[in-house]
Short mmCIF file of C-alpha atoms in Angstrom, two decimals:
data_model
loop_
_atom_site.label_atom_id
_atom_site.label_comp_id
_atom_site.label_asym_id
_atom_site.label_seq_id
_atom_site.Cartn_x
_atom_site.Cartn_y
_atom_site.Cartn_z
CA MET X 3 -17.61 -20.17 12.21
CA SER X 4 -17.38 -22.56 15.15
CA SER X 5 -16.12 -21.27 18.46
CA SER X 6 -13.21 -23.75 18.56
CA SER X 7 -11.85 -22.58 15.21
CA ARG X 8 -12.24 -18.96 16.34
CA ARG X 9 -10.27 -19.76 19.48
CA SER X 10 -7.48 -21.50 17.60
CA ARG X 11 -7.32 -18.62 15.10
CA SER X 12 -6.91 -16.06 17.84
CA ARG X 13 -4.30 -18.24 19.52
CA ARG X 14 -2.35 -18.24 16.29
CA ALA X 15 -2.71 -14.47 16.18
CA GLY X 16 -0.89 -14.30 19.50
CA THR X 17 -3.70 -13.11 21.70
CA SER X 18 -3.92 -16.13 24.01
CA VAL X 19 -1.40 -16.76 26.76
CA SER X 20 -2.77 -20.04 28.00
CA SER X 21 0.43 -21.95 27.13
CA SER X 22 4.02 -20.84 26.55
CA SER X 23 4.28 -22.96 23.37
CA SER X 24 1.37 -21.14 21.69
CA ARG X 25 2.93 -17.77 22.58
CA SER X 26 6.29 -18.68 21.03
CA ILE X 27 4.61 -19.81 17.81
CA SER X 28 3.05 -16.40 17.26
CA GLU X 29 6.20 -14.60 18.40
CA ASP X 30 8.14 -16.58 15.79
CA GLN X 31 5.52 -15.67 13.21
CA ILE X 32 5.74 -11.99 14.08
CA SER X 33 9.53 -12.10 14.15
CA ASP X 34 9.58 -13.73 10.73
CA LEU X 35 7.20 -11.16 9.29
CA LEU X 36 9.22 -8.31 10.79
CA SER X 37 12.37 -9.66 9.12
CA LYS X 38 10.60 -9.85 5.78
CA LEU X 39 9.27 -6.34 6.27
CA GLU X 40 12.72 -5.07 7.16
CA ALA X 41 14.05 -6.56 3.91
CA LEU X 42 11.68 -4.27 1.98
CA LEU X 43 12.90 -1.08 3.61
CA PRO X 44 15.22 1.32 1.73
CA ASP X 45 18.47 0.54 3.55
CA ALA X 46 17.95 -3.24 3.55
CA GLN X 47 20.99 -3.68 1.30
CA ALA X 48 23.23 -1.89 3.79
CA ARG X 49 22.08 -4.17 6.60
CA ASN X 50 23.30 -7.10 4.48
CA GLY X 51 21.93 -10.03 6.46
CA ALA X 52 22.80 -8.60 9.85
CA GLN X 53 20.53 -9.65 12.69
CA ARG X 54 17.08 -8.15 12.52
CA GLY X 55 16.70 -4.75 14.21
CA PRO X 56 14.32 -4.28 17.16
CA ALA X 57 10.63 -4.57 16.35
CA SER X 58 9.99 -0.97 17.33
CA ARG X 59 12.58 0.28 14.85
CA VAL X 60 11.28 -1.89 11.99
CA LEU X 61 7.77 -0.59 12.64
CA GLN X 62 8.94 3.01 12.78
CA GLU X 63 10.95 2.74 9.56
CA THR X 64 8.06 1.02 7.82
CA CYS X 65 5.79 3.92 8.76
CA SER X 66 8.35 6.49 7.50
CA TYR X 67 8.77 4.53 4.30
CA ILE X 68 5.03 4.36 3.64
CA ARG X 69 4.79 8.07 4.43
CA SER X 70 7.55 8.88 1.92
CA LEU X 71 5.95 6.67 -0.75
CA HIS X 72 2.65 8.49 -0.23
CA ARG X 73 4.47 11.79 -0.64
CA GLU X 74 6.06 10.57 -3.88
CA VAL X 75 2.68 9.55 -5.28
CA ASP X 76 1.34 12.96 -4.29
CA ASP X 77 4.22 14.81 -6.00
CA LEU X 78 3.87 12.69 -9.12
CA SER X 79 0.12 13.35 -9.15
CA GLU X 80 0.84 17.05 -9.07
CA THR X 81 3.36 16.73 -11.94
CA LEU X 82 0.88 14.73 -13.99
CA ALA X 83 -1.88 17.20 -13.20
CA ALA X 84 0.32 20.00 -14.52
CA LEU X 85 1.15 17.98 -17.64
CA LEU X 86 -2.52 17.25 -18.23
CA ALA X 87 -3.22 20.96 -18.04
CA SER X 88 -0.64 22.06 -20.58
CA ASP X 89 -2.15 22.59 -23.99
CA ALA X 90 0.85 21.09 -25.74
CA VAL X 91 -0.16 17.54 -24.85
CA THR X 92 -3.94 17.54 -24.99
CA ALA X 93 -4.38 16.15 -28.48
CA GLU X 94 -1.55 13.67 -28.03
CA GLN X 95 -2.94 12.53 -24.67
CA ALA X 96 -6.25 11.58 -26.19
CA ALA X 97 -4.53 9.72 -29.04
CA VAL X 98 -2.13 7.91 -26.68
CA ILE X 99 -4.90 6.87 -24.35
CA ARG X 100 -6.99 5.61 -27.24
CA SER X 101 -4.06 3.71 -28.73
CA LEU X 102 -3.09 2.15 -25.42
CA LEU X 103 -6.56 0.85 -24.82
CA MET X 104 -7.21 -0.56 -28.29
CA MET B 20 6.78 -9.02 -6.05
CA ARG B 21 8.37 -11.35 -8.54
CA GLY B 22 8.81 -10.61 -12.30
CA PRO B 23 5.59 -11.73 -14.03
CA THR B 24 3.37 -10.67 -11.12
CA ALA B 25 4.99 -7.24 -11.01
CA LYS B 26 4.61 -6.77 -14.75
CA ALA B 27 0.96 -7.89 -14.74
CA PHE B 28 0.21 -5.54 -11.86
CA LYS B 29 1.92 -2.58 -13.53
CA GLN B 30 0.08 -3.16 -16.80
CA GLY B 31 -3.26 -3.55 -15.04
CA PHE B 32 -2.53 -0.45 -13.01
CA LEU B 33 -1.64 1.59 -16.09
CA ARG B 34 -4.78 0.60 -17.95
CA SER B 35 -7.08 1.34 -15.01
CA PHE B 36 -5.28 4.59 -14.32
CA LEU B 37 -5.52 5.89 -17.88
CA LEU B 38 -9.15 4.78 -18.19
CA SER B 39 -9.95 6.66 -15.01
CA LEU B 40 -8.13 9.80 -16.15
CA LYS B 41 -9.84 9.68 -19.51
CA SER B 42 -13.27 9.65 -17.85
CA CYS B 43 -12.41 12.66 -15.68
CA ARG B 44 -13.48 15.98 -17.08
CA THR B 45 -10.29 17.69 -16.03
CA GLY B 46 -10.65 20.60 -18.41
CA ASP B 47 -12.32 23.06 -16.02
CA MET B 48 -10.52 21.99 -12.86
CA SER B 49 -7.99 23.97 -10.90
CA LEU B 50 -4.52 22.45 -10.52
CA GLN B 51 -5.32 21.25 -6.98
CA GLU B 52 -8.58 19.65 -8.10
CA ARG B 53 -6.82 17.99 -11.02
CA LYS B 54 -4.07 16.76 -8.70
CA ARG B 55 -6.68 15.23 -6.41
CA ALA B 56 -8.37 13.58 -9.40
CA VAL B 57 -5.04 12.14 -10.56
CA ARG B 58 -4.19 10.92 -7.05
CA SER B 59 -7.51 9.20 -6.52
CA SER B 60 -7.36 7.68 -10.01
CA ALA B 61 -3.92 6.32 -9.17
CA ASP B 62 -5.09 4.87 -5.84
CA ALA B 63 -8.23 3.36 -7.31
CA ALA B 64 -6.18 1.85 -10.14
CA MET B 65 -3.66 0.42 -7.68
CA ALA B 66 -6.45 -1.15 -5.62
CA THR B 67 -8.25 -2.53 -8.67
CA ALA B 68 -5.07 -3.98 -10.15
CA ARG B 69 -4.18 -5.68 -6.86
CA GLY B 70 -7.56 -7.38 -6.62
CA GLY B 71 -8.84 -9.59 -3.81
CA GLY B 72 -5.69 -11.15 -2.40
CA ALA B 73 -5.37 -8.54 0.35
CA ILE B 74 -7.51 -6.34 2.58
CA TRP B 75 -6.02 -2.94 1.76
CA PRO B 76 -7.39 -2.70 -1.83
CA ARG B 77 -10.99 -2.93 -0.66
CA ALA B 78 -10.30 -0.49 2.16
CA LEU B 79 -8.69 1.95 -0.27
CA LEU B 80 -11.60 1.76 -2.70
CA ALA B 81 -14.12 2.09 0.10
CA SER B 82 -12.45 5.18 1.52
CA SER B 83 -12.27 6.94 -1.86
CA SER B 84 -15.75 5.97 -2.95
CA SER B 85 -18.66 7.98 -1.62
CA SER B 86 -21.38 5.50 -2.54
CA PRO B 87 -23.39 4.00 0.34
CA SER B 88 -23.01 0.47 -1.02
CA SER B 89 -19.26 0.54 -0.37
CA SER B 90 -19.84 0.72 3.37
CA SER B 91 -20.98 -2.90 3.46
CA TRP B 92 -17.51 -4.45 3.34
CA PRO B 93 -16.21 -3.01 6.64
CA GLY B 94 -19.14 -4.69 8.36
CA LEU B 95 -18.20 -8.09 6.95
CA LEU B 96 -14.59 -7.62 7.93
CA LEU B 97 -15.54 -6.32 11.35
CA ASN B 98 -17.47 -9.45 12.19
CA ALA B 99 -14.41 -11.55 11.54
CA ALA B 100 -11.88 -9.25 13.16
CA LYS B 101 -13.87 -7.89 16.08
CA VAL B 102 -13.62 -11.12 18.02
CA LYS B 103 -9.84 -11.09 17.70
CA THR B 104 -9.37 -7.48 18.73
CA THR B 105 -11.60 -7.61 21.81
CA ARG B 106 -9.95 -10.81 22.91
CA CYS B 107 -6.59 -9.18 22.36
CA LYS B 108 -7.41 -6.34 24.78
CA SER B 109 -8.49 -8.65 27.60
CA THR B 110 -5.53 -11.01 27.34
CA ALA B 111 -3.06 -8.13 27.00
CA ARG B 112 -4.06 -6.97 30.47
CA ARG B 113 -3.68 -10.50 31.83
CA CYS B 114 -0.27 -10.96 30.25
CA CYS B 115 1.41 -7.94 31.88
CA ARG B 116 3.13 -9.92 34.62
CA PRO B 117 4.85 -7.86 37.32
CA LYS B 118 8.19 -9.71 37.01
CA ARG B 119 8.82 -8.29 33.48
CA SER B 120 11.67 -5.74 33.51
CA SER B 121 10.93 -2.05 32.97
CA SER B 122 13.06 -1.89 29.81
CA GLU B 123 11.00 -4.73 28.36
CA MET B 124 7.84 -2.88 29.25
CA ILE B 125 9.16 0.27 27.58
CA ALA B 126 10.04 -1.73 24.49
CA ARG B 127 6.57 -3.25 24.41
CA ARG B 128 4.94 0.10 24.87
CA LEU B 129 6.97 1.48 21.94
CA VAL B 130 6.02 -1.50 19.79
CA ARG B 131 2.34 -1.03 20.66
CA LYS B 132 2.52 2.67 19.91
CA ARG B 133 4.23 2.19 16.56
CA THR B 134 1.94 -0.67 15.62
CA LYS B 135 -0.95 1.72 16.17
CA ILE B 136 0.67 4.27 13.85
CA LEU B 137 1.20 1.57 11.21
CA ARG B 138 -2.47 0.64 11.45
CA GLY B 139 -3.32 4.18 10.44
CA MET B 140 -1.00 4.07 7.45
CA VAL B 141 -2.24 0.83 5.90
CA PRO B 142 -5.78 1.00 4.47
CA GLY B 143 -7.98 -1.32 6.51
CA GLY B 144 -5.27 -1.67 9.13
CA GLU B 145 -7.54 -0.58 12.00
CA LEU B 146 -9.46 -3.85 11.80
CA LEU B 147 -6.54 -6.23 11.68
CA ASP B 148 -4.64 -8.26 14.26
CA SER B 149 -0.86 -7.74 14.47
CA VAL B 150 0.10 -10.66 12.26
CA SER B 151 -2.33 -9.73 9.49
CA LEU B 152 -1.27 -6.09 9.80
CA LEU B 153 2.36 -6.97 9.14
CA ARG B 154 1.39 -9.07 6.12
CA GLU B 155 -0.82 -6.30 4.76
CA ALA B 156 1.90 -3.71 5.34
CA MET B 157 4.37 -5.79 3.31
CA ASP B 158 1.92 -6.25 0.47
CA TYR B 159 0.95 -2.58 0.55
CA VAL B 160 4.58 -1.36 0.47
CA VAL B 161 5.41 -3.58 -2.49
CA HIS B 162 2.46 -2.27 -4.47
CA LEU B 163 3.04 1.35 -3.46
CA ARG B 164 6.54 1.05 -4.89
CA ALA B 165 5.16 -0.28 -8.16
CA GLN B 166 2.61 2.54 -8.25
CA VAL B 167 5.39 5.12 -7.82
CA ALA B 168 7.47 3.43 -10.52
CA VAL B 169 4.66 3.46 -13.10
CA LEU B 170 3.58 7.03 -12.28
CA ARG B 171 7.16 8.21 -12.66
CA ARG B 172 7.50 6.56 -16.06
CA VAL B 173 4.16 7.95 -17.25
CA SER B 174 5.27 11.39 -16.10
CA ASN B 175 8.63 11.08 -17.90
CA ALA B 176 6.97 9.80 -21.05
CA MET B 177 4.41 12.60 -21.06
CA HIS B 178 7.19 15.15 -20.48
CA HIS B 179 8.96 13.70 -23.48
CA MET B 180 5.76 13.88 -25.50
CA ALA B 181 5.20 17.49 -24.49
CA ALA B 182 8.74 18.35 -25.51
CA THR B 183 8.43 16.73 -28.92
CA SER B 184 4.81 17.60 -29.66
CA TYR B 185 5.86 20.44 -31.91
CA LEU B 186 6.97 17.84 -34.50
CA THR B 187 4.40 17.38 -37.22
CA GLY B 188 3.65 14.06 -38.82
CA LEU B 189 4.42 12.27 -35.58
CA ASP B 190 3.33 8.63 -35.70
CA LEU B 191 1.16 8.66 -32.62
CA SER B 192 0.28 4.95 -32.56
CA ARG B 193 3.99 4.07 -32.57
CA LEU B 194 4.58 6.68 -29.89
CA ALA B 195 1.79 5.14 -27.85
CA GLN B 196 3.26 1.64 -28.21
CA GLY B 197 6.63 3.00 -27.19
CA LEU B 198 5.06 4.65 -24.17
CA LEU B 199 3.36 1.45 -23.11
CA HIS B 200 6.54 -0.53 -23.61
CA ARG B 201 8.68 1.94 -21.67
CA VAL B 202 6.21 2.23 -18.84
CA CYS B 203 5.60 -1.47 -18.30
CA ASN B 204 9.12 -2.86 -18.60
#
């Protein structure tokens, strides 16, 4: 990795402030990514193409969303764990798993 | 995630997940232990099905695995990312010009603080620059949603199976095909 390519990479990442043009490129990049991220959030439909919310809010809502998705996975894991434990499905589970992987 | 990619991911996830569950000896576990086994199987399956197009899958696998060989990847990543992050700190100090308004500074502080929180939520996020972090977060969210969707369908299907398991002469291979079809579409 040559030092010049490392420098240009970090400039693109928005860490250099040597010229105003290089700063606006990375700000545009970040702004674009934030818009795309906002479009993934739960109430994206309600926003309906309105101007992108402030960066801090998009970041906060992304964190809450990830947190809630983690919680869902956790709850579902608990449900599945309970289902795996119940005797009623044991024989069927083995058969299903075998069939699915054949 | 568009149609065919989403379907391929969900199918790959399901297969890895079921394989992992099958290899777990869950018989003697407590509910909490079994839950943890299911959760880590789901996360490992999600990471495996995603593959190498992002950073978070490797980070997720590394954090769940206890083998010493898995600790090699953070080193590789660190060499690439370390330069960026140290440079970031030094230029950040330089770029705080006094003529910026206090509301702007508050906004920036809030963004920095929340970016830091996001880093903690995305596997491997600690080592990434802001731009890569946002990309990873997007990718991670999309795949988390797919993971939730598949787990929910597996759970519903198994509920259904449990409810109808009293029926004798049940054609299990057809039931299995139906399960696979329902879960992946």
